[in-house]
Amino acid sequence: MAHYKIVEQSILAYFLQWEKTTPNAVFLRMPQGGNWIEKTFAEVGEESRKLLSYMRSIGLNKGDHIAIISKNCPEWIVTDIAIMMGGMISVPFFANLQSDQLNSLLIQSDSKALFIGKLDEWMSLKNGIPEGVQLIRMRHYDGNAKVDLGYDWDTILREFTPAEDICLPSLDELWTIIYTSGTTGLSKGAMIQHGAPIKIIVNEAEHADIKIFDFANHRFVSYLPLNHIAERIIVEVAAIVCGAPISFVENVQSFTENIQSIRPTVFLAVPRIWTKFQQGILQKMSAKTLAVLLTLPIISTLIKRKIKTALGLADAKIILTGAAYCSDEIKNWFWKLDIRIHEVYGMTENCGGCALMPYGIQKDGFVGRLLPKVEVKIDSSTSEIVMRAPWLMMGYYKNVEMTNFVLRDGWLYTGDSGELENNYLKITGRISDTFKTSKGKFVVPSVSEKFIANNLFVEQICVIGNGLEQPIAIIVLTELAKEKSAVELVELFGDLLVETNSILPNHEKIRHFVLEREPWTNENNMLTPTLKVKRREVDMKYLTMNLSGQKEIILL
């Protein structure tokens, strides 16, 4: 273990420790037009205390719920620390909510105040804010929507002195309410205690599954939504525990340049980002050429180093993927480049901690080995993964019915189906994804989806078919595929269709591949903010297609 002393204390206690012992160490870094604006632990502590003074001046007290809506930025973290210092509960939201969604979540969560930061759109969103909610607007960043409501951040820092008395939370107190990304409908607010993330951290320190504490001088990068449990734990919490800097990405256009500059030692990405990375590499060098070069000892080393440097991952020690299914093909492909992706499996309800592929291991078909202190049983009738651990949520805020549905006798019913083999966990599907064809046969789409996804020309895949005679697969093409002619695509995907159907039982065989050139995004409402496919939206868009008389491969 490096220089870390890991004990079971709150996130805030760790921050206060670094603020006291390393006040001048850089904690938060934000790029602006080629320059980096940096804040030390002491500066972040002072800003947080001034925010706390302001919040108390407007009547906010310990136990109050404080909402945050913003893309990632230093002010997000400063706000979170201020909320903890006041003994209040953070309620973070995805930055691209619609007006009606924001309205319902602010009301449902009983939020008394809302911090508003970096947003793409503001004018319609503000109509969703209920009366009585106190508003604070964070610093404005160029290229983002101009927020015209709320008390100004810089004015607070000028007019208020730092609060002298802060609340140090006990580990059994409520830390945050995190709303799920809503792939299956209305979001639910998972109540997470202060002790939950720290118990996961202590577990890692004791057992070194991913060996994060074996390395010193970490550099973290934050670009995935901070209100998502994976980013919150793996970036914010881990960085605070390590006393390490968090660097942010300015915007989508500067992403690559920012990552190259940051050279993170810990890097978390969702599967779609790994696919984008792969496609970018293969557009510069064919798969065949790359394969040949990797067989040449000296050239292989140079190629790997060049690719890792171009991606900004030359110094990355801990490389992770999570939040959605990542194909074995993608993971194995990157491992050949010495970019060793380790999968993480968890959910908001278990604070992101269930299984993790241990450091230095890649095991096809499995998402990881159960974390120490995690127990799993597979429901014999449904194959549902049922787990328990010391860091489960307290329940869903103001939703007793759903709490009692997923939490039973201390066990969390995950909604995922799976298999357990020698303590390694395999995910076989999502129970709610199962649909019935017009023949009355049930189809579990994950088997065919995983097979189809292992293809360089497939960027996104969703198998649907509720009420159809046979399932159909909607495939979003990669950039490499879009370079092919229509004739080549029909031939390529015709072969893939035959291969796919050869492994499927008759009632699950795919009748049509529908090839979509327009990518699914969060902006067109086909993906959640964490880039999971919204099956309900896919059904609504594609199930209404008239497929009678159509050929097996359909190009849109």
PDB file of N, CA and C in Angstrom, residues 46 48 75 78 91 106 116 139 165 167 180 194 247 254 265 287 294 302 315 353-354 398 411 503 507 519 536 553:
ATOM      1  N   GLU A  46     -12.501  26.862   2.118  1.00  0.00           N
ATOM      2  CA  GLU A  46     -12.992  28.211   2.389  1.00  0.00           C
ATOM      3  C   GLU A  46     -14.262  28.502   1.594  1.00  0.00           C
ATOM      4  N   SER A  48     -16.411  26.356   0.441  1.00  0.00           N
ATOM      5  CA  SER A  48     -17.495  25.518   0.971  1.00  0.00           C
ATOM      6  C   SER A  48     -18.095  26.137   2.229  1.00  0.00           C
ATOM      7  N   GLU A  75     -17.362  23.597  -9.063  1.00  0.00           N
ATOM      8  CA  GLU A  75     -18.428  24.069  -8.175  1.00  0.00           C
ATOM      9  C   GLU A  75     -19.338  22.929  -7.701  1.00  0.00           C
ATOM     10  N   VAL A  78     -17.483  21.502  -4.723  1.00  0.00           N
ATOM     11  CA  VAL A  78     -17.508  22.485  -3.620  1.00  0.00           C
ATOM     12  C   VAL A  78     -18.889  22.505  -2.969  1.00  0.00           C
ATOM     13  N   VAL A  91     -29.030  16.128  -3.182  1.00  0.00           N
ATOM     14  CA  VAL A  91     -29.957  15.467  -4.110  1.00  0.00           C
ATOM     15  C   VAL A  91     -29.532  15.864  -5.531  1.00  0.00           C
ATOM     16  N   LEU A 106     -37.929  17.620  -7.895  1.00  0.00           N
ATOM     17  CA  LEU A 106     -37.773  18.595  -6.816  1.00  0.00           C
ATOM     18  C   LEU A 106     -38.887  18.467  -5.794  1.00  0.00           C
ATOM     19  N   ILE A 116     -27.683  25.562  -9.393  1.00  0.00           N
ATOM     20  CA  ILE A 116     -27.782  25.441 -10.843  1.00  0.00           C
ATOM     21  C   ILE A 116     -26.429  25.793 -11.450  1.00  0.00           C
ATOM     22  N   ARG A 139     -20.929  29.444 -10.986  1.00  0.00           N
ATOM     23  CA  ARG A 139     -20.197  30.246 -11.969  1.00  0.00           C
ATOM     24  C   ARG A 139     -20.594  29.853 -13.387  1.00  0.00           C
ATOM     25  N   ASP A 165     -18.567  26.719  12.492  1.00  0.00           N
ATOM     26  CA  ASP A 165     -19.025  25.437  13.038  1.00  0.00           C
ATOM     27  C   ASP A 165     -19.609  24.586  11.917  1.00  0.00           C
ATOM     28  N   CYS A 167     -20.877  20.454  10.706  1.00  0.00           N
ATOM     29  CA  CYS A 167     -21.421  19.193  11.222  1.00  0.00           C
ATOM     30  C   CYS A 167     -20.586  18.030  10.679  1.00  0.00           C
ATOM     31  N   THR A 180     -32.295   7.169  -9.768  1.00  0.00           N
ATOM     32  CA  THR A 180     -31.881   6.245 -10.823  1.00  0.00           C
ATOM     33  C   THR A 180     -32.110   6.878 -12.186  1.00  0.00           C
ATOM     34  N   HIS A 194     -23.892   7.895   4.875  1.00  0.00           N
ATOM     35  CA  HIS A 194     -22.485   8.302   4.830  1.00  0.00           C
ATOM     36  C   HIS A 194     -21.547   7.098   4.931  1.00  0.00           C
ATOM     37  N   SER A 247      -9.509  16.501 -12.082  1.00  0.00           N
ATOM     38  CA  SER A 247      -9.508  17.417 -13.225  1.00  0.00           C
ATOM     39  C   SER A 247     -10.776  17.195 -14.031  1.00  0.00           C
ATOM     40  N   SER A 254     -13.300  19.375 -26.518  1.00  0.00           N
ATOM     41  CA  SER A 254     -11.953  19.388 -25.939  1.00  0.00           C
ATOM     42  C   SER A 254     -11.634  18.103 -25.184  1.00  0.00           C
ATOM     43  N   THR A 265      -4.450   8.697 -13.750  1.00  0.00           N
ATOM     44  CA  THR A 265      -3.989   7.375 -13.291  1.00  0.00           C
ATOM     45  C   THR A 265      -5.169   6.454 -13.058  1.00  0.00           C
ATOM     46  N   ALA A 287      -7.822  -2.961 -38.911  1.00  0.00           N
ATOM     47  CA  ALA A 287      -7.691  -4.027 -37.915  1.00  0.00           C
ATOM     48  C   ALA A 287      -6.625  -5.030 -38.336  1.00  0.00           C
ATOM     49  N   LEU A 294       1.213  -5.723 -34.135  1.00  0.00           N
ATOM     50  CA  LEU A 294       1.274  -6.177 -32.741  1.00  0.00           C
ATOM     51  C   LEU A 294       2.038  -7.487 -32.583  1.00  0.00           C
ATOM     52  N   LEU A 302       6.063   0.181 -29.504  1.00  0.00           N
ATOM     53  CA  LEU A 302       5.907   1.561 -29.951  1.00  0.00           C
ATOM     54  C   LEU A 302       4.452   1.880 -30.283  1.00  0.00           C
ATOM     55  N   ASP A 315      -0.417   6.943 -18.487  1.00  0.00           N
ATOM     56  CA  ASP A 315      -0.108   6.791 -17.058  1.00  0.00           C
ATOM     57  C   ASP A 315      -1.212   6.068 -16.285  1.00  0.00           C
ATOM     58  N   GLY A 353     -21.503  -1.301  -5.513  1.00  0.00           N
ATOM     59  CA  GLY A 353     -20.588  -2.350  -5.074  1.00  0.00           C
ATOM     60  C   GLY A 353     -21.209  -3.727  -5.045  1.00  0.00           C
ATOM     61  N   CYS A 354     -20.922  -4.547  -6.054  1.00  0.00           N
ATOM     62  CA  CYS A 354     -21.350  -5.946  -6.031  1.00  0.00           C
ATOM     63  C   CYS A 354     -20.221  -6.849  -6.515  1.00  0.00           C
ATOM     64  N   LYS A 398     -39.561   8.144   0.201  1.00  0.00           N
ATOM     65  CA  LYS A 398     -41.025   8.287   0.100  1.00  0.00           C
ATOM     66  C   LYS A 398     -41.648   7.283  -0.887  1.00  0.00           C
ATOM     67  N   TRP A 411     -32.066  -8.432   1.867  1.00  0.00           N
ATOM     68  CA  TRP A 411     -31.516  -8.786   0.552  1.00  0.00           C
ATOM     69  C   TRP A 411     -32.043  -7.831  -0.507  1.00  0.00           C
ATOM     70  N   ILE A 503     -27.088 -19.844 -33.141  1.00  0.00           N
ATOM     71  CA  ILE A 503     -26.916 -20.120 -31.711  1.00  0.00           C
ATOM     72  C   ILE A 503     -28.216 -19.969 -30.934  1.00  0.00           C
ATOM     73  N   HIS A 507     -37.673 -19.970 -31.460  1.00  0.00           N
ATOM     74  CA  HIS A 507     -38.558 -18.857 -31.121  1.00  0.00           C
ATOM     75  C   HIS A 507     -37.800 -17.549 -30.883  1.00  0.00           C
ATOM     76  N   PRO A 519     -27.192   7.766 -34.841  1.00  0.00           N
ATOM     77  CA  PRO A 519     -26.875   7.188 -33.528  1.00  0.00           C
ATOM     78  C   PRO A 519     -27.941   7.499 -32.483  1.00  0.00           C
ATOM     79  N   ARG A 536     -37.923   1.161 -24.018  1.00  0.00           N
ATOM     80  CA  ARG A 536     -39.287   1.640 -24.256  1.00  0.00           C
ATOM     81  C   ARG A 536     -39.311   2.591 -25.456  1.00  0.00           C
ATOM     82  N   ILE A 553     -32.309  -7.870 -44.310  1.00  0.00           N
ATOM     83  CA  ILE A 553     -31.470  -6.734 -43.918  1.00  0.00           C
ATOM     84  C   ILE A 553     -32.125  -5.456 -44.432  1.00  0.00           C
TER      85      ILE A 553
END
